[in-house]
mmCIF file of C-alpha atoms in Angstrom:
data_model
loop_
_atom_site.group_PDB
_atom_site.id
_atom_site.type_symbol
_atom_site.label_atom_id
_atom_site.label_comp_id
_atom_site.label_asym_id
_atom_site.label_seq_id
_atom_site.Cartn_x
_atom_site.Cartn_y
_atom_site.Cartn_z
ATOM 1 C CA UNK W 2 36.027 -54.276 21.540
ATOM 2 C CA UNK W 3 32.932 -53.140 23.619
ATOM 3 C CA UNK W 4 33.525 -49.815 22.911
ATOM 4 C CA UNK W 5 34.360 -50.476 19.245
ATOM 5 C CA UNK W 6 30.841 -52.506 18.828
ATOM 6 C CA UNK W 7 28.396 -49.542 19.263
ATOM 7 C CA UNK W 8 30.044 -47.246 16.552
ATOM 8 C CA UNK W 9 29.696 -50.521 14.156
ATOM 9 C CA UNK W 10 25.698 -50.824 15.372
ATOM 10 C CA UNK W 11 25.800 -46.625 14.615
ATOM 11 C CA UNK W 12 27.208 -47.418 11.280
ATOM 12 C CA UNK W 13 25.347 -49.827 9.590
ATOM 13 C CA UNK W 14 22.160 -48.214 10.618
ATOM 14 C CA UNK W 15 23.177 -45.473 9.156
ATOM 15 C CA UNK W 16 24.112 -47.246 5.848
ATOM 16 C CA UNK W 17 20.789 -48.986 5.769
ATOM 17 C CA UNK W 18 18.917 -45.277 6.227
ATOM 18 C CA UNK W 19 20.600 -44.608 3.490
ATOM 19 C CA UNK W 20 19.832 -47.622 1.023
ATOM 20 C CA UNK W 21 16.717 -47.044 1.918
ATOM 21 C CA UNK W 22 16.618 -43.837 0.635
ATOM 22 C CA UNK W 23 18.416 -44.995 -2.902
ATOM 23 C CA UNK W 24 16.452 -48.155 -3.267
ATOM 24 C CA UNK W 25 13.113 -46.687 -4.952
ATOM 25 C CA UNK W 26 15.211 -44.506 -6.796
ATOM 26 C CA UNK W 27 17.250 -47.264 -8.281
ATOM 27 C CA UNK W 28 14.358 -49.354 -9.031
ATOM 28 C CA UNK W 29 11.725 -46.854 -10.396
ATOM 29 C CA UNK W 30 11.957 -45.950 -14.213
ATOM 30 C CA UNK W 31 10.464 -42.385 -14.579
ATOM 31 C CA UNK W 32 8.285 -42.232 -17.174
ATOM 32 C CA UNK W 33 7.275 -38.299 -18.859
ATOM 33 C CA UNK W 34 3.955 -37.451 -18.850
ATOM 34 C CA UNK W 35 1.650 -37.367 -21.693
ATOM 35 C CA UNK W 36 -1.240 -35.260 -23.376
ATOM 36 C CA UNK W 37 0.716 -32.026 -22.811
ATOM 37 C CA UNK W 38 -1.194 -28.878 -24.259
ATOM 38 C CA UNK W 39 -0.758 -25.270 -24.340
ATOM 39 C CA UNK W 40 -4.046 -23.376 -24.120
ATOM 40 C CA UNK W 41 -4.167 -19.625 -25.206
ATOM 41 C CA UNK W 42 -6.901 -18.482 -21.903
ATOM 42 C CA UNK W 43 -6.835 -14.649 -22.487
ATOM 43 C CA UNK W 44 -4.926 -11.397 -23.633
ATOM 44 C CA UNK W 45 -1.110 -12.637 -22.799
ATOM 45 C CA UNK W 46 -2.097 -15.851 -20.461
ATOM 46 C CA UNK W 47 -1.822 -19.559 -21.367
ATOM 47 C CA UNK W 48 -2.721 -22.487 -19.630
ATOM 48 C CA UNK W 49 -0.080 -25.403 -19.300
ATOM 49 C CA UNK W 50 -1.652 -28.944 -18.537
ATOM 50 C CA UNK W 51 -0.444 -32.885 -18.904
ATOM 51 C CA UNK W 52 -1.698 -36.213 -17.381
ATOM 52 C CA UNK W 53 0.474 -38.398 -15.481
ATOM 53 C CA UNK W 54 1.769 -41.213 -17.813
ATOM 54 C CA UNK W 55 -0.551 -44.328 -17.317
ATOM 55 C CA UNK W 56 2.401 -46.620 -17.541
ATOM 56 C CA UNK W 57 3.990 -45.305 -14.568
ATOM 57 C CA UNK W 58 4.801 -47.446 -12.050
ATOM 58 C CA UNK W 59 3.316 -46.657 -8.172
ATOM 59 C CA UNK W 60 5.952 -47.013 -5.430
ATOM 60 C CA UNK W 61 4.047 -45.084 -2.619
ATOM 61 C CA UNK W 62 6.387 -42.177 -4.016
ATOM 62 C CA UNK W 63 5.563 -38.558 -4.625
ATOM 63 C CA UNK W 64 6.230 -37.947 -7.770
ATOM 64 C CA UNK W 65 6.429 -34.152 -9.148
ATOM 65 C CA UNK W 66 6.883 -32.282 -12.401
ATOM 66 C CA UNK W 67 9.615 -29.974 -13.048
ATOM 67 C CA UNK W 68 8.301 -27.125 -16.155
ATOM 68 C CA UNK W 69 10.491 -25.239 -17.966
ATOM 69 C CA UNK W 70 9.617 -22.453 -19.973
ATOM 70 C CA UNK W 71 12.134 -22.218 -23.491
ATOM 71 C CA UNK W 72 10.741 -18.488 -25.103
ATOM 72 C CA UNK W 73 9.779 -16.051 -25.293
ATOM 73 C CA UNK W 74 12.012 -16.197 -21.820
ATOM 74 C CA UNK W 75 13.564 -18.588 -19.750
ATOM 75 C CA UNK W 76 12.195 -20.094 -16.682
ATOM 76 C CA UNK W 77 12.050 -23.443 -14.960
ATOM 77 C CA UNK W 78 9.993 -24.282 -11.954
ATOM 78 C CA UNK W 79 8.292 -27.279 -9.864
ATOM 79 C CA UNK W 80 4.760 -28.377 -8.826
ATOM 80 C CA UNK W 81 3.238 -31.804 -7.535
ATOM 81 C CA UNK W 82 0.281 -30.570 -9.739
ATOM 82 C CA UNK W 83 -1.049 -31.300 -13.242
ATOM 83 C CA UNK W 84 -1.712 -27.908 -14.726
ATOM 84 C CA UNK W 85 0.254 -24.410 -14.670
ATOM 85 C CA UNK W 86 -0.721 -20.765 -15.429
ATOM 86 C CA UNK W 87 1.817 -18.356 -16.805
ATOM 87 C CA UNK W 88 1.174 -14.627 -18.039
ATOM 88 C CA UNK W 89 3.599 -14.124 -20.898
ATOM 89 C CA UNK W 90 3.705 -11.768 -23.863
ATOM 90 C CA UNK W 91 2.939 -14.329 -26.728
ATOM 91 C CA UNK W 92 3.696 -12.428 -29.883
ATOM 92 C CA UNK W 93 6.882 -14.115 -30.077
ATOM 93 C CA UNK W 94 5.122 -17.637 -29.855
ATOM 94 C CA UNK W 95 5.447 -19.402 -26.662
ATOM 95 C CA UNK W 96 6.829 -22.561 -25.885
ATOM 96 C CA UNK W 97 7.431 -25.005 -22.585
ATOM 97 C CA UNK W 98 8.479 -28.257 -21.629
ATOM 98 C CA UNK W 99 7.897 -30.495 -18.676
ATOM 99 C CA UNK W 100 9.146 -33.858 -17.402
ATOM 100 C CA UNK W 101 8.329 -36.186 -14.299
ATOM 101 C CA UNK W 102 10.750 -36.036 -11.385
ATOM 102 C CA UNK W 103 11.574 -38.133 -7.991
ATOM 103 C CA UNK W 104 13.958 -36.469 -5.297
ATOM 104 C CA UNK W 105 14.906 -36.459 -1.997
ATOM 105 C CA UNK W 106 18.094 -35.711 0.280
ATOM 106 C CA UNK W 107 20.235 -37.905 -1.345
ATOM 107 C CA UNK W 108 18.781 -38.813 -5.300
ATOM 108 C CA UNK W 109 17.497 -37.021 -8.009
ATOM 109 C CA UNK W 110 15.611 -38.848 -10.737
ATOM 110 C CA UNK W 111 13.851 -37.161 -14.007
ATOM 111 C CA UNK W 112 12.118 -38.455 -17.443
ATOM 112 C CA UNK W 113 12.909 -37.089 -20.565
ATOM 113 C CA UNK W 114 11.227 -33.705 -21.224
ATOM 114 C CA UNK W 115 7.505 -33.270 -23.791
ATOM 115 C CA UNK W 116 7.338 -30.229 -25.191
ATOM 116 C CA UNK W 117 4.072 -28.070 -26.767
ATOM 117 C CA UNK W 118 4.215 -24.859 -28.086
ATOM 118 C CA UNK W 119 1.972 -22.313 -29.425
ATOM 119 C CA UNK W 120 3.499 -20.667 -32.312
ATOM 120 C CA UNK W 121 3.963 -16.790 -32.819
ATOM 121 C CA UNK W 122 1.054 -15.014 -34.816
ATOM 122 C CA UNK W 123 1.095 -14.067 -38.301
ATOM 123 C CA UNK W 124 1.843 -10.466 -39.770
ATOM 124 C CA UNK W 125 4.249 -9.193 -42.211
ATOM 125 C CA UNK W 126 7.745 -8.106 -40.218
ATOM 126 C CA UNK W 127 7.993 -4.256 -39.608
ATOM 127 C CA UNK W 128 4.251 -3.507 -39.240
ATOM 128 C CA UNK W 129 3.835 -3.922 -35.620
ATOM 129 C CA UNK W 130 3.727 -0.756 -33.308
ATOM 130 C CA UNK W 131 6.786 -0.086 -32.078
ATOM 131 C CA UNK W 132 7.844 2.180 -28.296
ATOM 132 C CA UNK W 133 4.605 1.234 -26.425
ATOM 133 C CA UNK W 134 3.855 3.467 -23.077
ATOM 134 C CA UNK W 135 1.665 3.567 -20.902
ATOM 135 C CA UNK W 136 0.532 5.637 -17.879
ATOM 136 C CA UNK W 137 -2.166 4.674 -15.026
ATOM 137 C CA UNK W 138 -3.527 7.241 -13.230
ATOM 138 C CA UNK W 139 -6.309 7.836 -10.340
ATOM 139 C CA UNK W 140 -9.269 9.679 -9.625
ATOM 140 C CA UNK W 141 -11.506 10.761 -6.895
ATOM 141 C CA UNK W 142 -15.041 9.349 -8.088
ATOM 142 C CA UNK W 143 -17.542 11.241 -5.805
ATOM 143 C CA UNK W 144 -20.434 9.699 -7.300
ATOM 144 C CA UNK W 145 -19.278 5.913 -5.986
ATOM 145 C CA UNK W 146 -19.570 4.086 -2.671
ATOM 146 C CA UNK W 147 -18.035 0.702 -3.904
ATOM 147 C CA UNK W 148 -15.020 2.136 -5.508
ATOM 148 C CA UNK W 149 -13.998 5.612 -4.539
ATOM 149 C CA UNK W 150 -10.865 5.973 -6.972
ATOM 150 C CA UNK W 151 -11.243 5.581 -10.714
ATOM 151 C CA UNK W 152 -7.971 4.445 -12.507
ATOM 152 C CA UNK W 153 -7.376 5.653 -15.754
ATOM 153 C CA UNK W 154 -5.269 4.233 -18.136
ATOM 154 C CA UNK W 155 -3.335 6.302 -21.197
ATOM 155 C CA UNK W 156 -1.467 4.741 -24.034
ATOM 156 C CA UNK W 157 0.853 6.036 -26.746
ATOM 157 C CA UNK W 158 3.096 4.357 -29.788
ATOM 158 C CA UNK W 159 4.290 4.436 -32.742
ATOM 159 C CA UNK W 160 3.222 3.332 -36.083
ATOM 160 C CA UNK W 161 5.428 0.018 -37.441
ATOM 161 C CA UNK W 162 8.319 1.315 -40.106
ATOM 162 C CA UNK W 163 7.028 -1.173 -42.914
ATOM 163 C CA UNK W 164 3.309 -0.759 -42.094
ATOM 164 C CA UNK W 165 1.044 0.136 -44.910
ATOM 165 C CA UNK W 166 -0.247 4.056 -45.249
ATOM 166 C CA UNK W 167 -3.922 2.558 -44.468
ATOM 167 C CA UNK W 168 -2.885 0.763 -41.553
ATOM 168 C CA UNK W 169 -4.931 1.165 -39.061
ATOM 169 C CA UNK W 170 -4.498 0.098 -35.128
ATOM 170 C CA UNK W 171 -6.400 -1.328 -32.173
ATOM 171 C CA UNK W 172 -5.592 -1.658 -28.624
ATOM 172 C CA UNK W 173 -7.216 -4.015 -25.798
ATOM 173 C CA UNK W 174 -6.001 -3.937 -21.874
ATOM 174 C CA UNK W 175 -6.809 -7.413 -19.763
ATOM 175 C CA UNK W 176 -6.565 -6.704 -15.664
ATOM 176 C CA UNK W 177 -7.468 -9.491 -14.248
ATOM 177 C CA UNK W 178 -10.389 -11.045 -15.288
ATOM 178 C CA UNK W 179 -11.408 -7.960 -17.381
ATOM 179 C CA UNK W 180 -10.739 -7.328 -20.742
ATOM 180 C CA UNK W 181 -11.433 -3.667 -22.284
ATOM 181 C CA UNK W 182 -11.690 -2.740 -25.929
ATOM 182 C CA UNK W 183 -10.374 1.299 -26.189
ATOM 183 C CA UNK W 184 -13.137 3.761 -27.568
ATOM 184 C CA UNK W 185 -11.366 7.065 -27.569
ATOM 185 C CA UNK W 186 -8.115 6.927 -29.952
ATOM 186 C CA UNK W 187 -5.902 9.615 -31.084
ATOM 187 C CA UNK W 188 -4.709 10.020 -34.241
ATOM 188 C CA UNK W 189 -1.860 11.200 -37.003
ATOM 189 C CA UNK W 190 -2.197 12.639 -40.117
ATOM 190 C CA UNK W 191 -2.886 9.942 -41.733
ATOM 191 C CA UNK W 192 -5.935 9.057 -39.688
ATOM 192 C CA UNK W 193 -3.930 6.036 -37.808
ATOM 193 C CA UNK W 194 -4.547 5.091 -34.336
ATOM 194 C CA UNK W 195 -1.257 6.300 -32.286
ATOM 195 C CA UNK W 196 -3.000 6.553 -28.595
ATOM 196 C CA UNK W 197 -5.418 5.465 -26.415
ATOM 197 C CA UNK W 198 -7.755 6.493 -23.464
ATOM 198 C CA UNK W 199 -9.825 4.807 -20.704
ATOM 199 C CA UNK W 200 -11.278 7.914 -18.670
ATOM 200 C CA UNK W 201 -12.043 4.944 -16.622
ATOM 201 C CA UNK W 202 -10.932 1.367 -16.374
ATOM 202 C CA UNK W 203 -10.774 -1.844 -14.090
ATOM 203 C CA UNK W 204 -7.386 -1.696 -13.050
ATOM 204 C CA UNK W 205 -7.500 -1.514 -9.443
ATOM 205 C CA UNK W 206 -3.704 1.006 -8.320
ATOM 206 C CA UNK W 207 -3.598 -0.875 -4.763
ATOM 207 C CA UNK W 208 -3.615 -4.385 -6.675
ATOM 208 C CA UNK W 209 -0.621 -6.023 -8.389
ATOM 209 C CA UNK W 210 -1.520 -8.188 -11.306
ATOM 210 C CA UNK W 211 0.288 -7.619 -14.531
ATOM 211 C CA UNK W 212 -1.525 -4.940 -16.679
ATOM 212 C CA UNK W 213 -1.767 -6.538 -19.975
ATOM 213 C CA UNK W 214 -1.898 -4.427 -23.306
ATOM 214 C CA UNK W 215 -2.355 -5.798 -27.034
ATOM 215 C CA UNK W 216 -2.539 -3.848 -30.184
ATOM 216 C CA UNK W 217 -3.170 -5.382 -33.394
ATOM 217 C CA UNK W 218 -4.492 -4.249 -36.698
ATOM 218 C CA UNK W 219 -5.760 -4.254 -40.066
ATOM 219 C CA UNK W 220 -4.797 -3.411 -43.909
ATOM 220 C CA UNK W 221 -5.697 -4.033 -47.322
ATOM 221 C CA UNK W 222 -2.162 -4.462 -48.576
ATOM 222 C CA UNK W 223 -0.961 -7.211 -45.768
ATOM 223 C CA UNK W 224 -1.325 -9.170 -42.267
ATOM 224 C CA UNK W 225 -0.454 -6.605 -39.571
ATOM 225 C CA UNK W 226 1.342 -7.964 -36.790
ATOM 226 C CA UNK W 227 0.130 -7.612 -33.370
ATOM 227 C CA UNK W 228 2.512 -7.016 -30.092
ATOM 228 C CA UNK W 229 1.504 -7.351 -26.900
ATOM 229 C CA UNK W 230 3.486 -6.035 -23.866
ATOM 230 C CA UNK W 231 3.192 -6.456 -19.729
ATOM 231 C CA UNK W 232 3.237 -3.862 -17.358
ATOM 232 C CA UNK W 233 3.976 -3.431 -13.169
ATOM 233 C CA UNK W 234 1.385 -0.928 -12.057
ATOM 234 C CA UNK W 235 4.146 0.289 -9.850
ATOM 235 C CA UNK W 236 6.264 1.443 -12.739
ATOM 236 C CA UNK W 237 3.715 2.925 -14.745
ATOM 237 C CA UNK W 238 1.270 4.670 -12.138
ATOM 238 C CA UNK W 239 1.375 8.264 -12.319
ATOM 239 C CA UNK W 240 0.935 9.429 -8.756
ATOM 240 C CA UNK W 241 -0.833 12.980 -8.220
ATOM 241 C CA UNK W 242 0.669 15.776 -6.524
ATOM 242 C CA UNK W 243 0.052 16.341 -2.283
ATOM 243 C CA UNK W 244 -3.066 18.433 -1.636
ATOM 244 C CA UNK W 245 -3.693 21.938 0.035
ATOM 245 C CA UNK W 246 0.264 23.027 0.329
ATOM 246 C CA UNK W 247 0.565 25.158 2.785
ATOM 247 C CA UNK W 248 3.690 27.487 3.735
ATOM 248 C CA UNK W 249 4.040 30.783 6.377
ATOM 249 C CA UNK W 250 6.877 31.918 8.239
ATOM 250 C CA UNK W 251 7.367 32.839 11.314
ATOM 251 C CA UNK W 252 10.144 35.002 12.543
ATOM 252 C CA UNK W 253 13.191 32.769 10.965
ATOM 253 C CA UNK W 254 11.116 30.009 10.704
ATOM 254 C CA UNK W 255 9.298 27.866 7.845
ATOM 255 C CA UNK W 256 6.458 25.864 8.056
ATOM 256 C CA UNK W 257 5.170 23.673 5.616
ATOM 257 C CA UNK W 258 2.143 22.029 5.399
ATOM 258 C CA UNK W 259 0.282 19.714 2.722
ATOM 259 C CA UNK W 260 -2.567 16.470 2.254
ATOM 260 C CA UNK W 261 -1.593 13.207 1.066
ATOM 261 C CA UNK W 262 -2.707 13.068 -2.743
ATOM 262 C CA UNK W 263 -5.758 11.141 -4.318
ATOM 263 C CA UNK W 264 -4.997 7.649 -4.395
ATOM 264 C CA UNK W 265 -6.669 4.634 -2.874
ATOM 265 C CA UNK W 266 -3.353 4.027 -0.617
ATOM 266 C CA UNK W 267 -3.859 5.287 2.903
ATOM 267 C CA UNK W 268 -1.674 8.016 4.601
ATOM 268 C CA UNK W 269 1.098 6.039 6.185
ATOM 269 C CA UNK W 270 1.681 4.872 2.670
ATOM 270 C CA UNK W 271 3.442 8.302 0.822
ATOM 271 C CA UNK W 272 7.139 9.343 1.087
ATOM 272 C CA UNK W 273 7.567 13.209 0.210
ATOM 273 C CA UNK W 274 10.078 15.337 -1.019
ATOM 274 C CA UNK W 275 10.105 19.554 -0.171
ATOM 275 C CA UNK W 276 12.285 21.868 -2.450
ATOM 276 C CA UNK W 277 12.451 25.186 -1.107
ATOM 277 C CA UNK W 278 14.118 27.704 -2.913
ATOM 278 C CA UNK W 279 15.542 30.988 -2.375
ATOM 279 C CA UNK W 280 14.825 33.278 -4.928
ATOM 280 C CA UNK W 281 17.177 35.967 -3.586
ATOM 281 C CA UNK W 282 20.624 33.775 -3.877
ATOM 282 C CA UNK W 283 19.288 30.726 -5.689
ATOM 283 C CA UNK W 284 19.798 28.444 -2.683
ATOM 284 C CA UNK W 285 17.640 25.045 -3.496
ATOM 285 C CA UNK W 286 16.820 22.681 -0.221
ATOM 286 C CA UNK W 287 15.164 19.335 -1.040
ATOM 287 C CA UNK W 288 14.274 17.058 1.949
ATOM 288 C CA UNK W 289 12.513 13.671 1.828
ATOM 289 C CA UNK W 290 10.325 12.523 4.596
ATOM 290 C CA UNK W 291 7.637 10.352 5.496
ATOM 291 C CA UNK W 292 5.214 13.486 7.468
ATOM 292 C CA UNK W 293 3.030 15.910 6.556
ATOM 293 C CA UNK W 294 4.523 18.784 7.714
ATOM 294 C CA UNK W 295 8.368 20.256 7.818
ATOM 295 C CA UNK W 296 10.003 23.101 9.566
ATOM 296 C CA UNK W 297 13.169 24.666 8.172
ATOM 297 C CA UNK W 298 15.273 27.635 9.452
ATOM 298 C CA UNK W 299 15.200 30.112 6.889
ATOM 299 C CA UNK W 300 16.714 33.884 6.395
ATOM 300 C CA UNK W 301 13.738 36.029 7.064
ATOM 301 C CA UNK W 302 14.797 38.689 4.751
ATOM 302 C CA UNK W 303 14.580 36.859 1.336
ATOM 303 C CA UNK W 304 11.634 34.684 -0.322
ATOM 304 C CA UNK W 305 11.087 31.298 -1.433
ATOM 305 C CA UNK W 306 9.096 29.375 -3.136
ATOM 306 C CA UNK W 307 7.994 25.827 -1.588
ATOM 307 C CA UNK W 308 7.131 22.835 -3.900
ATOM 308 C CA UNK W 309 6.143 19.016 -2.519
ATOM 309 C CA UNK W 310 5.939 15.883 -4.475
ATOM 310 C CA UNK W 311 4.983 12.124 -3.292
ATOM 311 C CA UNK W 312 5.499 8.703 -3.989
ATOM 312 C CA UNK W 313 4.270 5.773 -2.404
ATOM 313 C CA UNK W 314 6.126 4.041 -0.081
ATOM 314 C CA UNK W 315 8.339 0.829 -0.256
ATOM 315 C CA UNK W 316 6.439 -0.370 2.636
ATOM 316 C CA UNK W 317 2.763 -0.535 0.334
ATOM 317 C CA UNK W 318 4.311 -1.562 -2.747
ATOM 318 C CA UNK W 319 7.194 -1.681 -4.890
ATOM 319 C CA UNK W 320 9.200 1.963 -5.708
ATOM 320 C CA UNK W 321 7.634 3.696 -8.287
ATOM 321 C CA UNK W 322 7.005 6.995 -9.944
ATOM 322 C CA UNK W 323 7.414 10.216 -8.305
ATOM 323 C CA UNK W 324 4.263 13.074 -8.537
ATOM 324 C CA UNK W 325 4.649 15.777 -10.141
ATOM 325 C CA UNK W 326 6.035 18.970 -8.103
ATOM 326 C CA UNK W 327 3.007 20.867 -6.330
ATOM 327 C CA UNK W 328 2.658 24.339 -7.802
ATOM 328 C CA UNK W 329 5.140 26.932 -6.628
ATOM 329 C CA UNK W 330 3.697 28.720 -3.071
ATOM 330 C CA UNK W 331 5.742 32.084 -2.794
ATOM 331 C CA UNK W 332 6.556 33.043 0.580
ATOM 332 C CA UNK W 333 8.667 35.936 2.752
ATOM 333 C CA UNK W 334 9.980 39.687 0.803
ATOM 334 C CA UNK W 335 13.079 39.865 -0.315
ATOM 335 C CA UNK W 336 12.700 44.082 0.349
ATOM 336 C CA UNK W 337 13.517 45.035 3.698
ATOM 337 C CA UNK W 338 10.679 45.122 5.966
ATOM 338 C CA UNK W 339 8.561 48.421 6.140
ATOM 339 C CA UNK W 340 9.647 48.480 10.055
ATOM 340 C CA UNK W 341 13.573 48.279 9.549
ATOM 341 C CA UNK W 342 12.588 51.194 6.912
ATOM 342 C CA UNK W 343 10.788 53.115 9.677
ATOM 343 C CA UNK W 344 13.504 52.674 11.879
ATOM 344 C CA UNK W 345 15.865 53.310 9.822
ATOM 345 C CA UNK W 346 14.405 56.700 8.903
ATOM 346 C CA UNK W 347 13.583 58.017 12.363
ATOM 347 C CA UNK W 348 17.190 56.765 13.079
ATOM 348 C CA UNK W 349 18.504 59.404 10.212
ATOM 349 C CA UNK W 350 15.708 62.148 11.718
ATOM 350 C CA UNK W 351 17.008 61.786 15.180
ATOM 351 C CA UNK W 352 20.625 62.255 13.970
ATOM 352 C CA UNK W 353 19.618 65.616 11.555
ATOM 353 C CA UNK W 354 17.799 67.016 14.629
ATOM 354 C CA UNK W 355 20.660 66.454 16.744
ATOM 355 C CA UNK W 356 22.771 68.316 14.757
ATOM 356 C CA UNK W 357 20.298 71.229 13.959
ATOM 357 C CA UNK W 358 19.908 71.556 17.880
ATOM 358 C CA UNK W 359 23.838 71.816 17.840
ATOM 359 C CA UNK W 360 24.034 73.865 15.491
ATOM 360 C CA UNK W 361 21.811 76.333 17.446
ATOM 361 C CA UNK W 362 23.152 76.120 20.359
ATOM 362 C CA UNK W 363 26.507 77.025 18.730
ATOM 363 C CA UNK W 364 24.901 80.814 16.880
ATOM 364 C CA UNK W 365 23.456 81.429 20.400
ATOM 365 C CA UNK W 366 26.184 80.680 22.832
ATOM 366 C CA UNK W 367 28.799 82.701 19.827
ATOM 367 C CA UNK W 368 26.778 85.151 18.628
ATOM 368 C CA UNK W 369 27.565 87.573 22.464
ATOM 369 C CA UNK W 370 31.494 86.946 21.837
ATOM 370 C CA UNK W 371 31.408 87.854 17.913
ATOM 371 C CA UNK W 372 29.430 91.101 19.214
ATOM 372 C CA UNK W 373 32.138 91.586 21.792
ATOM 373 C CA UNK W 374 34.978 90.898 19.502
ATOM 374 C CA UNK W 375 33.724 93.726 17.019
ATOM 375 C CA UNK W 376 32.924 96.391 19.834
ATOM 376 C CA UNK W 377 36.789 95.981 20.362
ATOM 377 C CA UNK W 378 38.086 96.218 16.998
ATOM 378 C CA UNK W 379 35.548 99.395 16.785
#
């Protein structure tokens, strides 16, 4: 029994802990918030905000807000604040929902969900573009202390399948804060806007906000449809090529040499590829590495040519686009060199000389006998 009464003292403090814990739960009504609005803030960004509900009752609880987003794609998340910010496409319309929530370890307690939405923009169906690309890519700008590297920013697409003949487009990239109107379009044969280029932009390559890029437009036949798209610098940033390759050889050996490319991302941030190839038996090497410099055993008596590319490194940012290849560096002869030649021909001499001198030596030493032999016959 005296053992049996410390478990039971264990026990119902534990059960107590855990009524506790219920107790608000069970007695609190969750009510949803109200004044919920969706507020269009810039190119692809909106603005979620709501107000607790007045009616709400005040335990000395924590009460927090679960939002789910319901298009243009699914997501749910919490916050203990009022307000959200989301970057979303919205020229599917864009819509969201939120409710108030109580939990802890043991209970889970939610309102009903208040919705908002802000609906997709007008335009006839089939006169969007359509296959939007684009391409970042940077620039050394000598002329700038602040802001060494210049991004610039390329886009291409193509002209909606049910949009008019006098259709006519224009694009607008946010970064940011920033928000750029394009100047310098490219055009088909119809005089249409089909591409777009920013020499220079605000998009800074090291950061990693969302590029944002709308195009709408305009006709006198019907409402064109603008589209608006998202972009991860990472996957659209064209990196340049290494600097200054560099390749001699050295007996059997193959040194390669090369700079890290123009980019605001320091040194230690580049992983490189080499292809060597030998042009004599079409051999192709490629090795990745993380260095400036490789060394490869080669066969002295064909050439190559020696290309590097980069991309910057997991470690500074997510995978991306590989460079380009570096031009082609030619190096060795795949002749044999001019002193095997000259070897090889006083190798040949020697031998012909050798058997002149024999040959010599062979009318001297038989020309007495042959006189002999005839004196005899005579």
């Amino acid at each position: 029994m005296i053992i049996m009464t410390p478990i039971l003292l264990i026990l119902l403090g534990a059960t107590e802990m855990l009524q506790a814990d219920l107790l608000p739960a069970e007695k609190i009504s969750l009510l949803p918030p109200v004044n919920f609005t969706i507020k269009v803030t810039g190119l692809a960004q909106v603005l979620l905000h709501w107000e607790p509900n007045p009616d709400q009752e005040q335990r000395n609880v924590n009460l927090e807000y679960q939002v789910k987003i319901n298009a243009p794609k699914e997501d749910d998340y919490e916050t203990r604040i009022t307000e959200s910010s989301c970057v979303t496409i919205l020229h599917q319309g864009f819509s969201a929902s939120v409710r108030t929530i109580l939990q802890n370890d043991h209970s889970f307690l939610a309102s009903s969900w208040v919705s908002a939405e802000v609906h997709a923009p007008p335009g006839s169906p089939g006169t969007s573009v359509v296959n939007l690309t684009c391409t970042t890519n940077t620039t050394a700008d000598n002329y700038s202390h602040l802001r060494p590297y210049q991004v610039s920013l390329h886009c291409t697409w193509l002209v909606g399948t049910d949009a008019p003949e006098d259709t006519q487009y224009f694009l607008y990239y946010r970064y940011g804060s920033w928000t750029e109107e394009c100047k310098e379009y490219s055009k088909d044969i119809l005089e249409r806007n089909i591409a777009c280029w920013f020499p220079r932009t605000f998009i800074h390559s090291r950061g990693r906000d969302w590029l944002v890029v709308l195009i709408n437009g305009s006709s006198k036949h019907t409402a064109i449809k603008p589209f608006d798209q998202l972009f991860a610098l990472h996957t659209i940033d064209q990196i340049n090529p290494p600097l200054n390759v560099t390749a001699e050889i050295e007996g059997t050996r193959l040194f390669i040499q090369w700079e890290k490319p123009v980019s605001a991302f320091p040194i230690h941030c580049f992983d490189y590829e080499v292809k060597i190839h030998n042009t004599k038996n079409g051999y192709l090497q490629i090795e990745k590495m993380m260095t400036n410099t490789f060394i490869s055993i080669i066969d002295d008596l064909s050439k190559y040519d020696v290309q590097v590319r980069a991309a910057v490194s997991s470690m500074c940012r997510e995978a991306g686009l590989w460079s380009e290849w570096s031009q082609p560096i030619y190096v060795g002869n795949d002749e044999q060199k001019p002193l095997r030649k000259w070897l090889l021909f006083v190798f040949m001499a020697t031998i012909c000389l050798i058997l002149l001198i024999l040959s010599l030596i062979c009318r001297i030493k038989l020309g007495p006998l042959r006189q002999k032999l005839k004196s005899s016959f005579i």
